[in-house]
Tab-separated table of C-alpha atoms and ligand atoms in Angstrom:
chain	number	residue	atom	x	y	z
A	1	MET	CA	25.575	14.274	-1.084
A	2	THR	CA	27.123	11.516	1.034
A	3	THR	CA	25.658	8.256	-0.082
A	4	GLY	CA	26.843	4.674	0.085
A	5	THR	CA	24.399	3.770	-2.661
A	6	VAL	CA	25.668	2.633	-6.053
A	7	ILE	CA	23.635	3.591	-9.129
A	8	GLY	CA	24.153	1.389	-12.188
A	9	ASN	CA	22.521	-0.780	-14.837
A	10	ASP	CA	23.736	-4.257	-13.866
A	11	VAL	CA	20.610	-6.466	-13.923
A	12	ALA	CA	22.537	-9.593	-12.835
A	13	TYR	CA	23.891	-7.792	-9.742
A	14	ALA	CA	20.409	-6.460	-8.884
A	15	ALA	CA	19.076	-10.040	-9.193
A	16	GLU	CA	21.850	-11.343	-6.943
A	17	LEU	CA	20.948	-8.780	-4.258
A	18	LEU	CA	17.237	-9.690	-4.499
A	19	ASN	CA	18.186	-13.373	-4.195
A	20	ARG	CA	20.071	-12.510	-0.985
A	21	GLY	CA	16.894	-10.943	0.439
A	22	GLU	CA	18.011	-7.338	0.001
A	23	VAL	CA	16.015	-4.304	-1.117
A	24	VAL	CA	16.983	-2.731	-4.465
A	25	GLY	CA	15.774	0.442	-6.210
A	26	ILE	CA	14.231	-0.400	-9.591
A	27	PRO	CA	12.946	1.659	-12.520
A	28	THR	CA	9.477	1.279	-13.985
A	29	GLU	CA	7.711	3.355	-16.624
A	30	THR	CA	5.631	5.051	-13.892
A	31	VAL	CA	7.913	5.769	-10.903
A	32	TYR	CA	10.907	4.041	-9.283
A	33	GLY	CA	10.154	1.236	-6.819
A	34	LEU	CA	11.758	-0.276	-3.704
A	35	ALA	CA	11.965	-3.933	-4.697
A	36	ALA	CA	12.305	-7.174	-2.733
A	37	ASN	CA	11.486	-10.870	-3.151
A	38	ALA	CA	7.743	-11.023	-2.444
A	39	LEU	CA	7.973	-14.631	-1.256
A	40	SER	CA	10.469	-13.757	1.502
A	41	LYS	CA	8.810	-12.368	4.640
A	42	THR	CA	12.036	-10.842	5.953
A	43	ALA	CA	12.832	-9.140	2.641
A	44	VAL	CA	9.326	-7.667	2.523
A	45	GLN	CA	9.602	-6.475	6.130
A	46	GLN	CA	12.706	-4.527	5.106
A	47	ILE	CA	10.735	-2.592	2.493
A	48	PHE	CA	8.251	-1.495	5.163
A	49	ALA	CA	11.093	-0.495	7.490
A	50	ILE	CA	13.106	1.452	4.895
A	51	LYS	CA	10.040	3.268	3.565
A	52	ARG	CA	8.614	3.795	7.082
A	53	ARG	CA	5.367	2.507	5.677
A	54	PRO	CA	2.593	1.439	8.062
A	55	LEU	CA	2.214	-2.345	8.040
A	56	PHE	CA	-1.492	-2.122	7.182
A	57	ASN	CA	-0.647	-0.796	3.697
A	58	PRO	CA	-0.329	-3.594	1.151
A	59	LEU	CA	2.379	-3.706	-1.555
A	60	ILE	CA	2.084	-4.112	-5.335
A	61	LEU	CA	3.584	-7.268	-6.857
A	62	HIS	CA	5.540	-6.994	-10.084
A	63	MET	CA	5.631	-9.978	-12.417
A	64	ALA	CA	6.872	-10.740	-15.903
A	65	SER	CA	3.786	-12.386	-17.450
A	66	ILE	CA	0.063	-13.033	-17.131
A	67	GLU	CA	0.854	-16.761	-16.640
A	68	GLN	CA	2.977	-15.878	-13.598
A	69	ILE	CA	0.131	-13.756	-12.193
A	70	ASP	CA	-2.317	-16.600	-12.775
A	71	ARG	CA	-0.187	-18.959	-10.656
A	72	LEU	CA	-0.656	-16.738	-7.550
A	73	ALA	CA	-4.268	-15.718	-8.199
A	74	ASN	CA	-7.321	-17.532	-6.973
A	75	GLY	CA	-9.034	-17.197	-10.334
A	76	LEU	CA	-8.710	-14.516	-12.989
A	77	PRO	CA	-12.066	-12.839	-13.765
A	78	LYS	CA	-12.682	-12.221	-17.470
A	79	PRO	CA	-12.599	-8.387	-17.343
A	80	ALA	CA	-9.329	-8.532	-15.345
A	81	LEU	CA	-7.793	-10.776	-18.007
A	82	LYS	CA	-9.062	-8.475	-20.765
A	83	LEU	CA	-7.453	-5.447	-19.103
A	84	LEU	CA	-4.179	-7.280	-18.488
A	85	GLU	CA	-4.075	-8.485	-22.094
A	86	HIS	CA	-4.772	-5.013	-23.402
A	87	PHE	CA	-2.534	-2.883	-21.168
A	88	SER	CA	0.314	-5.156	-20.020
A	89	PRO	CA	3.186	-4.670	-19.854
A	90	GLY	CA	2.119	-1.199	-18.812
A	91	PRO	CA	0.923	1.167	-16.080
A	92	LEU	CA	-2.033	-0.945	-14.934
A	93	THR	CA	-2.384	-2.605	-11.517
A	94	ILE	CA	-5.136	-5.169	-10.988
A	95	LEU	CA	-6.548	-6.352	-7.651
A	96	LEU	CA	-7.141	-10.113	-7.719
A	97	PRO	CA	-8.044	-12.717	-5.099
A	98	LYS	CA	-4.752	-14.288	-3.991
A	99	ASN	CA	-4.008	-17.919	-3.256
A	100	LYS	CA	-2.004	-19.413	-0.373
A	101	LEU	CA	1.397	-19.289	-2.109
A	102	LEU	CA	1.651	-15.601	-1.286
A	103	PRO	CA	2.561	-14.505	2.278
A	104	GLY	CA	-0.142	-12.389	3.952
A	105	GLU	CA	2.399	-9.652	4.899
A	106	ILE	CA	2.392	-8.306	1.349
A	107	THR	CA	-1.349	-7.831	1.170
A	108	ALA	CA	-1.564	-6.635	4.795
A	109	GLY	CA	-3.907	-9.539	5.471
A	110	LEU	CA	-6.288	-8.628	2.608
A	111	PRO	CA	-7.684	-11.523	0.540
A	112	THR	CA	-6.729	-9.616	-2.643
A	113	MET	CA	-3.297	-8.897	-4.095
A	114	ALA	CA	-2.293	-5.970	-6.316
A	115	VAL	CA	-0.293	-7.027	-9.395
A	116	ARG	CA	1.202	-5.428	-12.435
A	117	ILE	CA	3.581	-6.113	-15.313
A	118	PRO	CA	5.781	-3.012	-15.629
A	119	ARG	CA	6.882	-1.809	-19.056
A	120	HIS	CA	10.568	-1.178	-18.502
A	121	PRO	CA	13.171	-3.316	-20.278
A	122	LEU	CA	15.624	-3.476	-17.337
A	123	THR	CA	12.979	-4.388	-14.792
A	124	LEU	CA	11.314	-6.916	-17.108
A	125	ALA	CA	14.743	-8.509	-17.590
A	126	LEU	CA	15.221	-8.537	-13.797
A	127	LEU	CA	11.796	-10.114	-13.215
A	128	ARG	CA	12.544	-12.841	-15.778
A	129	GLU	CA	15.957	-13.452	-14.251
A	130	VAL	CA	14.713	-13.950	-10.666
A	131	GLY	CA	11.512	-15.817	-11.597
A	132	TYR	CA	9.645	-14.929	-8.377
A	133	PRO	CA	7.198	-12.028	-7.870
A	134	VAL	CA	8.866	-8.811	-6.760
A	135	ALA	CA	7.084	-6.547	-4.290
A	136	ALA	CA	7.742	-2.860	-4.944
A	137	PRO	CA	6.048	0.223	-3.559
A	138	SER	CA	7.094	3.602	-4.923
A	139	ALA	CA	10.639	4.405	-3.716
A	140	ASN	CA	9.819	7.396	-1.518
A	141	PRO	CA	9.534	7.704	2.264
A	142	PHE	CA	5.875	7.255	3.228
A	143	GLY	CA	3.846	10.341	2.292
A	144	TYR	CA	6.630	12.135	0.346
A	145	ILE	CA	7.025	12.876	-3.389
A	146	SER	CA	7.473	9.801	-5.627
A	147	PRO	CA	10.763	9.400	-7.570
A	148	THR	CA	11.081	9.481	-11.353
A	149	ARG	CA	14.905	9.332	-11.513
A	150	ALA	CA	17.502	7.082	-9.855
A	151	GLU	CA	19.002	10.242	-8.303
A	152	HIS	CA	15.710	10.988	-6.521
A	153	VAL	CA	15.847	7.542	-4.908
A	154	ALA	CA	19.494	7.990	-3.848
A	155	LYS	CA	18.686	11.398	-2.356
A	156	MET	CA	15.768	10.054	-0.297
A	157	PHE	CA	17.532	6.871	0.898
A	158	PRO	CA	21.209	7.845	1.253
A	159	GLU	CA	22.037	4.974	3.630
A	160	ALA	CA	19.507	2.168	3.289
A	161	LEU	CA	20.105	0.931	-0.267
A	162	LYS	CA	23.176	-0.798	-1.683
A	163	TYR	CA	22.087	-0.557	-5.287
A	164	ILE	CA	19.677	1.327	-7.537
A	165	LEU	CA	19.095	-0.037	-11.012
A	166	ASP	CA	19.203	3.051	-13.225
A	167	GLY	CA	16.637	2.953	-16.008
A	168	GLY	CA	16.768	6.651	-16.793
A	169	GLU	CA	13.868	9.021	-16.407
A	170	CYS	CA	10.446	7.363	-16.024
A	171	THR	CA	8.517	7.791	-19.260
A	172	ALA	CA	5.021	8.012	-17.726
A	173	GLY	CA	5.906	9.816	-14.483
A	174	ILE	CA	2.887	9.140	-12.249
A	175	GLU	CA	1.764	5.885	-10.657
A	176	SER	CA	-0.185	3.073	-12.303
A	177	THR	CA	-3.968	3.005	-12.424
A	178	ILE	CA	-5.378	0.532	-9.877
A	179	VAL	CA	-8.504	-1.432	-10.856
A	180	GLY	CA	-10.309	-3.975	-8.671
A	181	PHE	CA	-13.514	-5.997	-8.881
A	182	PRO	CA	-15.206	-5.934	-5.450
A	183	GLU	CA	-18.405	-8.005	-5.641
A	184	GLY	CA	-17.694	-8.332	-9.350
A	185	VAL	CA	-18.007	-4.578	-10.026
A	186	ALA	CA	-15.121	-2.960	-11.953
A	187	THR	CA	-13.785	-0.183	-9.711
A	188	VAL	CA	-10.943	2.324	-10.108
A	189	TYR	CA	-9.064	2.596	-6.778
A	190	ARG	CA	-6.379	5.021	-7.947
A	191	GLU	CA	-6.486	7.219	-11.051
A	192	GLY	CA	-3.251	6.926	-12.971
A	193	VAL	CA	-1.557	6.900	-16.315
A	194	ILE	CA	-4.411	4.959	-17.933
A	195	THR	CA	-7.574	7.044	-17.639
A	196	THR	CA	-10.972	5.741	-16.484
A	197	PRO	CA	-12.537	6.194	-19.970
A	198	GLU	CA	-9.680	4.098	-21.416
A	199	ILE	CA	-10.500	1.318	-18.915
A	200	ALA	CA	-14.232	1.598	-19.665
A	201	HIS	CA	-13.512	1.380	-23.379
A	202	ILE	CA	-12.154	-2.151	-22.859
A	203	ILE	CA	-14.533	-3.594	-20.226
A	204	GLY	CA	-17.588	-1.319	-20.090
A	205	PRO	CA	-18.833	0.811	-17.159
A	206	VAL	CA	-16.402	1.354	-14.255
A	207	ARG	CA	-17.136	3.041	-10.950
A	208	LYS	CA	-14.767	5.097	-8.833
A	209	HIS	CA	-13.853	3.768	-5.401
A	210	ASP	CA	-15.432	5.674	-2.533
A	211	GLY	CA	-12.593	7.826	-1.173
A	212	HIS	CA	-14.156	7.915	2.302
A	213	LYS	CA	-12.837	4.450	2.995
A	214	PRO	CA	-9.245	4.683	1.825
A	215	LYS	CA	-7.680	1.315	1.114
A	216	ALA	CA	-4.487	2.683	-0.407
A	217	PRO	CA	-1.986	5.308	0.854
A	218	GLY	CA	-2.306	6.929	-2.550
A	219	MET	CA	-5.908	7.480	-1.465
A	220	LEU	CA	-5.054	9.119	1.869
A	221	PRO	CA	-5.973	12.817	1.943
A	222	SER	CA	-2.319	13.831	2.385
A	223	HIS	CA	0.326	12.141	0.195
A	224	TYR	CA	2.982	12.903	-2.457
A	225	ARG	CA	3.938	15.871	-0.282
A	226	PRO	CA	7.055	18.064	-0.429
A	227	ASN	CA	8.396	19.467	2.854
A	228	THR	CA	7.629	22.971	1.551
A	229	PRO	CA	3.910	23.817	1.816
A	230	VAL	CA	2.025	23.587	-1.493
A	231	ILE	CA	-0.711	26.017	-2.554
A	232	LEU	CA	-2.859	24.678	-5.365
A	233	CYS	CA	-4.693	27.249	-7.470
A	234	GLU	CA	-6.302	27.748	-10.854
A	235	ASP	CA	-4.902	31.227	-11.443
A	236	PRO	CA	-1.294	31.768	-10.254
A	237	GLU	CA	-1.340	35.389	-11.348
A	238	ALA	CA	-4.100	36.065	-8.808
A	239	GLU	CA	-2.299	34.024	-6.111
A	240	LEU	CA	1.266	35.330	-6.526
A	241	PRO	CA	0.726	38.896	-5.231
A	242	LYS	CA	0.018	37.406	-1.775
A	243	TYR	CA	3.687	36.335	-1.382
A	244	ALA	CA	7.087	38.027	-1.389
A	245	THR	CA	8.567	37.100	-4.786
A	246	ASP	CA	11.881	35.925	-3.308
A	247	LYS	CA	10.160	33.291	-1.139
A	248	VAL	CA	7.964	31.550	-3.662
A	249	GLY	CA	8.295	29.062	-6.514
A	250	LEU	CA	5.699	28.313	-9.174
A	251	ILE	CA	5.010	25.052	-11.004
A	252	THR	CA	2.747	25.787	-13.930
A	253	TYR	CA	2.124	24.773	-17.539
A	254	ASN	CA	1.881	26.408	-20.954
A	255	ARG	CA	3.172	29.841	-20.042
A	256	TYR	CA	5.166	31.660	-17.389
A	257	ALA	CA	3.425	34.007	-14.959
A	258	LYS	CA	4.418	37.632	-15.485
A	259	GLN	CA	4.951	38.571	-11.825
A	260	LEU	CA	7.772	36.106	-11.071
A	261	PRO	CA	11.289	35.719	-12.558
A	262	LYS	CA	11.399	32.692	-14.868
A	263	ASP	CA	14.105	30.992	-12.798
A	264	ARG	CA	11.553	30.645	-9.980
A	265	GLN	CA	9.097	28.888	-12.264
A	266	ILE	CA	8.964	25.413	-13.806
A	267	LEU	CA	6.774	24.766	-16.831
A	268	LEU	CA	5.422	21.207	-16.776
A	269	CYS	CA	4.604	21.227	-20.473
A	270	THR	CA	4.010	23.351	-23.506
A	271	ASP	CA	0.629	23.486	-25.244
A	272	ASN	CA	-1.722	20.825	-23.851
A	273	ASP	CA	0.763	17.964	-23.587
A	274	TRP	CA	-0.641	16.432	-20.378
A	275	ALA	CA	1.433	13.258	-20.785
A	276	GLY	CA	4.487	15.542	-20.736
A	277	ALA	CA	3.119	17.242	-17.605
A	278	ALA	CA	2.737	13.843	-15.883
A	279	ARG	CA	6.297	12.889	-16.882
A	280	ASN	CA	7.748	16.124	-15.450
A	281	LEU	CA	5.563	16.548	-12.365
A	282	TYR	CA	7.500	14.768	-9.585
A	283	ALA	CA	10.917	15.962	-10.823
A	284	ALA	CA	9.590	19.534	-10.697
A	285	MET	CA	8.329	18.990	-7.139
A	286	HIS	CA	11.669	17.468	-6.004
A	287	ASP	CA	13.539	20.380	-7.599
A	288	MET	CA	11.320	23.053	-6.017
A	289	ASP	CA	11.438	21.376	-2.603
A	290	GLU	CA	15.236	21.777	-2.513
A	291	ARG	CA	15.193	25.531	-3.080
A	292	GLY	CA	14.206	26.634	0.410
A	293	TYR	CA	11.130	28.597	-0.641
A	294	ARG	CA	8.411	29.358	1.865
A	295	VAL	CA	5.692	28.054	-0.452
A	296	ILE	CA	5.360	26.271	-3.769
A	297	ILE	CA	2.389	27.440	-5.813
A	298	ILE	CA	1.115	24.874	-8.297
A	299	ARG	CA	-1.356	25.558	-11.067
A	300	LYS	CA	-4.156	23.008	-11.234
A	301	LEU	CA	-4.618	21.279	-14.590
A	302	PRO	CA	-7.881	21.143	-16.547
A	303	GLU	CA	-10.049	18.413	-14.977
A	304	LYS	CA	-10.132	16.003	-17.907
A	305	GLY	CA	-8.119	13.020	-19.152
A	306	LEU	CA	-4.705	12.770	-17.507
A	307	GLY	CA	-5.373	16.144	-15.840
A	308	ILE	CA	-7.717	14.278	-13.448
A	309	SER	CA	-4.923	11.891	-12.361
A	310	ILE	CA	-2.375	14.702	-12.026
A	311	ASN	CA	-4.794	16.896	-10.040
A	312	ASP	CA	-5.470	13.938	-7.743
A	313	ARG	CA	-1.744	13.993	-6.759
A	314	LEU	CA	-1.697	17.796	-6.497
A	315	ILE	CA	-4.730	17.930	-4.185
A	316	ARG	CA	-3.059	15.419	-1.843
A	317	ALA	CA	0.299	17.236	-2.055
A	318	ALA	CA	-1.466	20.450	-0.976
A	319	ALA	CA	-3.523	18.820	1.813
A	320	LYS	CA	-2.600	19.996	5.316
B	401	TXA	O1	3.137	2.668	-10.591
B	401	TXA	C1	3.090	2.023	-9.551
B	401	TXA	O2	2.096	1.369	-9.216
B	401	TXA	C2	4.337	2.043	-8.659
B	401	TXA	C3	5.466	1.292	-9.360
B	401	TXA	C4	6.710	1.192	-8.508
B	401	TXA	O3	5.009	0.038	-9.769
B	401	TXA	N1	4.066	1.462	-7.391
B	401	TXA	C5	3.296	2.070	-6.461
B	401	TXA	O4	3.251	1.395	-5.250
B	401	TXA	O5	2.720	3.127	-6.658
B	401	TXA	P1	2.708	2.080	-3.911
B	401	TXA	O6	2.930	1.070	-2.853
B	401	TXA	O7	3.336	3.394	-3.717
B	401	TXA	O8	1.190	2.210	-4.184
B	401	TXA	C6	0.447	1.011	-4.311
B	401	TXA	C7	-0.916	1.224	-3.827
B	401	TXA	C8	-0.893	1.515	-2.364
B	401	TXA	O9	-1.658	2.683	-2.197
B	401	TXA	C9	-1.527	0.282	-1.737
B	401	TXA	O10	-2.254	0.585	-0.583
B	401	TXA	C10	-2.415	-0.203	-2.855
B	401	TXA	O11	-1.650	0.019	-4.005
B	401	TXA	N2	-2.691	-1.627	-2.738
B	401	TXA	C11	-1.814	-2.644	-2.741
B	401	TXA	N3	-2.435	-3.822	-2.566
B	401	TXA	C12	-3.758	-3.541	-2.451
B	401	TXA	C13	-4.933	-4.328	-2.249
B	401	TXA	N4	-4.875	-5.637	-2.130
B	401	TXA	N5	-6.124	-3.672	-2.174
B	401	TXA	C14	-6.191	-2.328	-2.281
B	401	TXA	N6	-5.124	-1.530	-2.487
B	401	TXA	C15	-3.921	-2.126	-2.564
B	402	MG	MG1	3.467	5.395	-3.381
């Protein structure tokens, strides 16, 4: 791979680049992000350009503390504070009314901002070092598979980034759960690492956002997509006979399918370790997408707990 990108763990250097208005790859516990100073319009514009992200899609802000969030919010509703106190630092993003300190570019003109406190020691150190909010969407070209390793980021952006802060493999592996409070009603906008019942356990009943009016790219029908077509199915052994075995790869869990050599299969987890499946999902998709298969068959997970969040990504990855 020819790449001018340096991968390392120098937080001070990453901070220096952010201070100069540059975009840096950063690790979080969910997926890697493309980070820039959220208070600099030109730095934020670079994120949109590098990611080829439509300008109408708002970015998530990363901050080091609830106090820092409070300084940019126009009020912090009680259930939002309760969730932040319970789950932060962690894979939770909250939508809050923003105040005037924050440039409108980040929220794509919306009156709300998305914020989270990531649980990764290097990125928390970076956020404390720079002191300003850091905007960071997932570090993948718009619509493609999200990255869970620094190498994934380098592969997808071989020219555009000077530096990727290497925090190792993401421990959670899929994106944060997004919760907002439109008209005061707790609403899940994106299923993620923290499940809806876990949210409801802290603040009471939560509704799911109506997917017919997508507000987030993660809610678009097609997203998280490899270049190789994905077939999603419940029973790979019934699906596999439709394809020549040398042209197909299988991502499954628990056990290998009998009809295909094991080196054409990736097991996401053993037993029912769905957190393990989430952690391994995107790396498996990146790996399979490089093999030149005609199709990637993926076995759908049971529709409960984290399986719901993982299936949400798989359905979008398989969408035409
Ligand atoms: O786990 C994560 O959240 C990762 C890591 C890097 O923090 N970030 C991430 O960012 O997934 P991104 O940009 O790929 O997804 C953020 C989603 C987008 O779908 C965006 O449209 C939505 O959050 N979003 C941002 N601000 C919003 C707002 N004010 N209202 C509704 N949705 C918003
Ligand atoms: Mg994304």
